[in-house]
mmCIF file of C-alpha atoms in Angstrom:
data_model
loop_
_atom_site.group_PDB
_atom_site.id
_atom_site.type_symbol
_atom_site.label_atom_id
_atom_site.label_comp_id
_atom_site.label_asym_id
_atom_site.label_seq_id
_atom_site.Cartn_x
_atom_site.Cartn_y
_atom_site.Cartn_z
ATOM 1 C CA ASN K 1 112.799 143.777 16.441
ATOM 2 C CA ALA K 2 109.821 141.456 15.858
ATOM 3 C CA GLY K 3 107.172 143.510 17.722
ATOM 4 C CA VAL K 4 103.971 141.452 17.983
ATOM 5 C CA THR K 5 103.979 137.990 16.439
ATOM 6 C CA GLN K 6 101.017 135.695 15.916
ATOM 7 C CA THR K 7 100.812 132.014 15.042
ATOM 8 C CA PRO K 8 99.427 130.477 12.978
ATOM 9 C CA LYS K 9 98.884 132.847 10.051
ATOM 10 C CA PHE K 10 96.016 130.797 8.676
ATOM 11 C CA GLN K 11 93.950 127.917 10.028
ATOM 12 C CA VAL K 12 90.989 125.864 8.869
ATOM 13 C CA LEU K 13 88.891 124.123 11.522
ATOM 14 C CA LYS K 14 85.824 121.949 11.472
ATOM 15 C CA THR K 15 82.868 122.873 13.646
ATOM 16 C CA GLY K 16 83.455 121.618 17.185
ATOM 17 C CA GLN K 17 87.244 121.454 16.963
ATOM 18 C CA SER K 18 89.374 123.407 19.391
ATOM 19 C CA MET K 19 92.471 125.456 18.855
ATOM 20 C CA THR K 20 94.693 128.048 20.492
ATOM 21 C CA LEU K 21 95.917 131.201 18.793
ATOM 22 C CA GLN K 22 99.301 132.296 20.053
ATOM 23 C CA CYS K 23 100.530 135.856 20.500
ATOM 24 C CA ALA K 24 103.866 137.121 21.762
ATOM 25 C CA GLN K 25 105.415 140.579 22.063
ATOM 26 C CA ASP K 26 109.039 141.525 22.659
ATOM 27 C CA MET K 27 108.497 145.183 23.595
ATOM 28 C CA ASN K 28 108.171 144.594 27.346
ATOM 29 C CA HIS K 29 104.585 145.819 27.207
ATOM 30 C CA ASN K 30 102.286 145.362 30.162
ATOM 31 C CA SER K 31 98.944 145.228 28.332
ATOM 32 C CA MET K 32 97.767 142.863 25.626
ATOM 33 C CA TYR K 33 94.559 142.530 23.631
ATOM 34 C CA TRP K 34 92.697 140.175 21.316
ATOM 35 C CA TYR K 35 90.411 141.542 18.571
ATOM 36 C CA ARG K 36 88.429 140.017 15.764
ATOM 37 C CA GLN K 37 87.655 141.679 12.446
ATOM 38 C CA ASP K 38 84.725 140.617 10.290
ATOM 39 C CA PRO K 39 83.855 141.867 6.789
ATOM 40 C CA GLY K 40 82.059 145.200 6.873
ATOM 41 C CA MET K 41 82.738 145.648 10.560
ATOM 42 C CA GLY K 42 85.425 147.260 12.603
ATOM 43 C CA LEU K 43 87.671 145.475 15.023
ATOM 44 C CA ARG K 44 85.889 144.190 18.103
ATOM 45 C CA LEU K 45 87.647 143.553 21.405
ATOM 46 C CA ILE K 46 87.347 139.966 22.624
ATOM 47 C CA TYR K 47 89.509 139.973 25.770
ATOM 48 C CA TYR K 48 92.280 142.074 27.170
ATOM 49 C CA SER K 49 94.955 141.795 29.824
ATOM 50 C CA ALA K 50 95.787 145.130 31.427
ATOM 51 C CA SER K 51 98.801 143.621 33.175
ATOM 52 C CA GLU K 52 100.420 140.250 33.746
ATOM 53 C CA GLY K 53 98.132 138.109 35.871
ATOM 54 C CA THR K 54 94.880 139.847 34.899
ATOM 55 C CA THR K 55 92.386 139.243 32.107
ATOM 56 C CA ASP K 56 89.044 140.875 31.395
ATOM 57 C CA LYS K 57 86.207 140.483 28.927
ATOM 58 C CA GLY K 58 85.802 142.857 26.040
ATOM 59 C CA GLU K 59 82.853 143.463 23.760
ATOM 60 C CA VAL K 60 82.511 139.926 22.314
ATOM 61 C CA PRO K 61 83.984 137.324 24.745
ATOM 62 C CA ASN K 62 81.481 134.489 24.277
ATOM 63 C CA GLY K 63 83.028 131.298 22.902
ATOM 64 C CA TYR K 64 86.584 132.294 23.799
ATOM 65 C CA ASN K 65 89.014 131.906 26.674
ATOM 66 C CA VAL K 66 92.360 133.566 27.186
ATOM 67 C CA SER K 67 95.534 132.936 29.122
ATOM 68 C CA ARG K 68 98.196 135.512 29.978
ATOM 69 C CA LEU K 69 100.986 132.985 30.185
ATOM 70 C CA ASN K 70 103.649 135.530 31.165
ATOM 71 C CA LYS K 71 104.401 139.147 30.361
ATOM 72 C CA ARG K 72 105.263 138.306 26.737
ATOM 73 C CA GLU K 73 102.538 135.870 25.772
ATOM 74 C CA PHE K 74 98.743 136.074 25.548
ATOM 75 C CA SER K 75 96.851 133.169 23.993
ATOM 76 C CA LEU K 76 93.266 132.920 22.751
ATOM 77 C CA ARG K 77 91.479 129.568 22.877
ATOM 78 C CA LEU K 78 88.413 128.407 21.010
ATOM 79 C CA GLU K 79 87.106 125.367 22.880
ATOM 80 C CA SER K 80 84.467 124.343 20.328
ATOM 81 C CA ALA K 81 84.746 126.320 17.113
ATOM 82 C CA ALA K 82 81.628 127.539 15.335
ATOM 83 C CA PRO K 83 81.225 128.965 11.803
ATOM 84 C CA SER K 84 80.362 132.337 13.399
ATOM 85 C CA GLN K 85 83.949 132.448 14.653
ATOM 86 C CA THR K 86 85.297 132.608 11.110
ATOM 87 C CA SER K 87 87.207 135.868 11.215
ATOM 88 C CA VAL K 88 90.602 137.522 11.208
ATOM 89 C CA TYR K 89 92.050 137.687 14.697
ATOM 90 C CA PHE K 90 94.478 140.393 15.738
ATOM 91 C CA CYS K 91 96.585 140.524 18.857
ATOM 92 C CA ALA K 92 97.887 143.863 20.108
ATOM 93 C CA SER K 93 99.979 145.190 22.948
ATOM 94 C CA SER K 94 100.595 148.540 24.649
ATOM 95 C CA ILE K 95 103.054 149.631 27.296
ATOM 96 C CA TYR K 96 100.228 150.497 29.697
ATOM 97 C CA PRO K 97 96.434 150.106 29.553
ATOM 98 C CA GLY K 98 94.286 152.951 28.261
ATOM 99 C CA PRO K 99 93.394 154.389 24.857
ATOM 100 C CA GLN K 100 96.100 157.072 25.077
ATOM 101 C CA GLU K 101 98.722 154.330 24.947
ATOM 102 C CA THR K 102 99.517 153.281 21.403
ATOM 103 C CA GLN K 103 98.511 149.735 20.616
ATOM 104 C CA TYR K 104 100.856 147.760 18.371
ATOM 105 C CA PHE K 105 99.175 145.062 16.328
ATOM 106 C CA GLY K 106 100.349 141.728 15.028
ATOM 107 C CA PRO K 107 99.794 140.672 11.403
ATOM 108 C CA GLY K 108 96.674 138.655 12.198
ATOM 109 C CA THR K 109 95.486 135.048 12.068
ATOM 110 C CA ARG K 110 92.901 134.198 9.435
ATOM 111 C CA LEU K 111 90.559 131.497 10.783
ATOM 112 C CA LEU K 112 88.012 129.592 8.723
ATOM 113 C CA VAL K 113 85.531 127.348 10.531
ATOM 114 C CA LEU K 114 83.661 124.933 8.289
ATOM 115 C CA ASP E 1 74.767 148.420 17.808
ATOM 116 C CA GLN E 2 77.395 150.253 15.834
ATOM 117 C CA GLN E 3 78.482 153.099 18.037
ATOM 118 C CA VAL E 4 81.125 154.257 15.571
ATOM 119 C CA LYS E 5 80.290 154.631 11.898
ATOM 120 C CA GLN E 6 82.329 155.393 8.830
ATOM 121 C CA ASN E 7 79.702 155.961 6.189
ATOM 122 C CA SER E 8 82.043 156.048 3.199
ATOM 123 C CA PRO E 9 83.430 152.582 2.421
ATOM 124 C CA SER E 10 85.835 154.055 -0.114
ATOM 125 C CA LEU E 11 87.411 157.322 -1.206
ATOM 126 C CA SER E 12 89.582 158.094 -4.223
ATOM 127 C CA VAL E 13 91.711 161.242 -4.501
ATOM 128 C CA GLN E 14 94.447 162.550 -6.743
ATOM 129 C CA GLU E 15 98.024 162.678 -5.485
ATOM 130 C CA GLY E 16 98.789 166.058 -3.931
ATOM 131 C CA ARG E 17 95.163 166.839 -3.089
ATOM 132 C CA ILE E 18 93.481 166.683 0.307
ATOM 133 C CA SER E 19 91.898 163.475 1.598
ATOM 134 C CA ILE E 20 89.097 163.869 4.134
ATOM 135 C CA LEU E 21 87.883 160.795 5.979
ATOM 136 C CA ASN E 22 84.851 161.075 8.209
ATOM 137 C CA CYS E 23 83.619 159.253 11.283
ATOM 138 C CA ASP E 24 80.478 159.615 13.429
ATOM 139 C CA TYR E 25 79.816 158.234 16.885
ATOM 140 C CA THR E 26 76.746 157.921 19.059
ATOM 141 C CA ASN E 27 78.079 157.527 22.602
ATOM 142 C CA SER E 28 78.709 160.924 24.196
ATOM 143 C CA MET E 29 80.777 159.239 26.916
ATOM 144 C CA PHE E 30 83.648 158.499 24.530
ATOM 145 C CA ASP E 31 86.594 160.632 25.611
ATOM 146 C CA TYR E 32 89.420 159.587 23.337
ATOM 147 C CA PHE E 33 89.494 159.106 19.592
ATOM 148 C CA LEU E 34 92.037 157.466 17.323
ATOM 149 C CA TRP E 35 92.760 156.764 13.676
ATOM 150 C CA TYR E 36 94.508 153.629 12.499
ATOM 151 C CA LYS E 37 95.796 152.749 9.060
ATOM 152 C CA LYS E 38 95.880 149.227 7.667
ATOM 153 C CA TYR E 39 97.671 147.752 4.671
ATOM 154 C CA PRO E 40 96.630 144.346 3.264
ATOM 155 C CA ALA E 41 97.914 141.324 5.184
ATOM 156 C CA GLU E 42 99.210 143.550 8.003
ATOM 157 C CA GLY E 43 97.851 144.609 11.351
ATOM 158 C CA PRO E 44 96.536 148.138 11.883
ATOM 159 C CA THR E 45 99.077 150.814 12.781
ATOM 160 C CA PHE E 46 98.336 153.841 14.911
ATOM 161 C CA LEU E 47 98.194 157.114 13.023
ATOM 162 C CA ILE E 48 96.931 159.953 15.201
ATOM 163 C CA SER E 49 94.650 160.541 18.179
ATOM 164 C CA ILE E 50 92.750 163.291 19.963
ATOM 165 C CA SER E 51 91.371 163.745 23.432
ATOM 166 C CA SER E 52 87.826 165.011 23.912
ATOM 167 C CA ILE E 53 89.200 168.162 25.561
ATOM 168 C CA LYS E 54 90.688 169.250 22.228
ATOM 169 C CA ASP E 55 89.138 169.981 18.866
ATOM 170 C CA LYS E 56 92.212 169.591 16.677
ATOM 171 C CA ASN E 57 95.440 167.643 16.647
ATOM 172 C CA GLU E 58 98.084 167.844 13.963
ATOM 173 C CA ASP E 59 100.991 165.565 13.103
ATOM 174 C CA GLY E 60 102.796 166.394 9.893
ATOM 175 C CA ARG E 61 100.471 165.797 6.961
ATOM 176 C CA PHE E 62 97.741 164.389 9.216
ATOM 177 C CA THR E 63 95.199 166.446 11.156
ATOM 178 C CA VAL E 64 92.276 165.141 13.166
ATOM 179 C CA PHE E 65 89.315 167.387 13.923
ATOM 180 C CA LEU E 66 86.757 166.655 16.631
ATOM 181 C CA ASN E 67 83.288 168.203 16.769
ATOM 182 C CA LYS E 68 81.797 166.972 20.038
ATOM 183 C CA SER E 69 78.441 168.659 19.594
ATOM 184 C CA ALA E 70 77.971 166.856 16.273
ATOM 185 C CA LYS E 71 79.669 163.668 17.537
ATOM 186 C CA HIS E 72 81.842 163.774 14.456
ATOM 187 C CA LEU E 73 85.530 163.472 13.760
ATOM 188 C CA SER E 74 87.483 163.720 10.576
ATOM 189 C CA LEU E 75 90.993 162.972 9.368
ATOM 190 C CA HIS E 76 92.613 165.294 6.854
ATOM 191 C CA ILE E 77 95.658 164.205 4.871
ATOM 192 C CA VAL E 78 97.455 166.989 3.030
ATOM 193 C CA PRO E 79 99.023 166.453 0.576
ATOM 194 C CA SER E 80 97.903 162.928 -0.195
ATOM 195 C CA GLN E 81 100.527 160.502 -1.470
ATOM 196 C CA PRO E 82 100.177 157.127 -3.216
ATOM 197 C CA GLY E 83 101.703 155.452 -0.146
ATOM 198 C CA ASP E 84 98.695 156.667 1.856
ATOM 199 C CA SER E 85 96.503 154.170 -0.015
ATOM 200 C CA ALA E 86 95.181 151.897 2.738
ATOM 201 C CA VAL E 87 92.117 151.235 4.862
ATOM 202 C CA TYR E 88 91.605 153.808 7.620
ATOM 203 C CA PHE E 89 89.743 152.943 10.809
ATOM 204 C CA CYS E 90 88.500 155.432 13.342
ATOM 205 C CA ALA E 91 88.084 154.333 16.936
ATOM 206 C CA ALA E 92 86.459 155.848 19.993
ATOM 207 C CA SER E 93 87.110 154.945 23.578
ATOM 208 C CA GLU E 94 85.776 155.226 27.078
ATOM 209 C CA TYR E 95 88.262 153.001 28.867
ATOM 210 C CA PRO E 96 88.244 150.042 28.810
ATOM 211 C CA ASP E 97 85.722 150.096 25.964
ATOM 212 C CA MET E 98 87.144 150.774 22.483
ATOM 213 C CA ARG E 99 84.865 150.757 19.431
ATOM 214 C CA PHE E 100 86.032 150.798 15.837
ATOM 215 C CA GLY E 101 84.354 151.902 12.647
ATOM 216 C CA ALA E 102 84.175 149.559 9.656
ATOM 217 C CA GLY E 103 86.893 151.430 7.788
ATOM 218 C CA THR E 104 87.277 153.590 4.686
ATOM 219 C CA ARG E 105 89.474 152.405 1.829
ATOM 220 C CA LEU E 106 91.507 155.354 0.561
ATOM 221 C CA THR E 107 93.051 155.191 -2.900
ATOM 222 C CA VAL E 108 95.470 157.932 -3.887
ATOM 223 C CA LYS E 109 96.025 158.033 -7.630
ATOM 224 C CA PRO E 110 99.355 159.249 -9.053
#
């Protein structure tokens, strides 16, 4: 049982380049999330999708777009990467939205923007 | 603004002793609180949670205490084991908002 998978594991970009981070879950969860984690800071919510067909902004959405492709997949796109977007990105899923529902996290994507 | 703070970046305890990790929050509207554990190169995993209507929740060796008047929660691990060595994040939520602390690195020495 793979749980939540993320690709790629590591990526280096130049300022201004674009890329898409992929996330997939095989637990038949309805809700999916994208977080970023920076040194000395906790995880911060970028975007979330409470259910298939919906997406909403989190705490730090600027510079990102998301697509809930289907129930399994939730991608995060950086249209024009900036050094401030250097971070570790985590995708998570839960069976339903809400903090009382356990979120299951992927292993993360480490992104370096030069 | 950091609405959730973990003021101790690290904590070291002896195997078999109690580990106490602390967390403070500023937003009185938070109504659900969680602790996650993270090993290197892995995503966080859920550990234990508590609703604002309770002041204690226990799950095996792990107990979370909530003091709403002080806006403070703590995680107690008894007895601590070397496998508990990890980074622990507290989180506080008022749906859909979820805020995390910066984490405390716990080292349990054999």
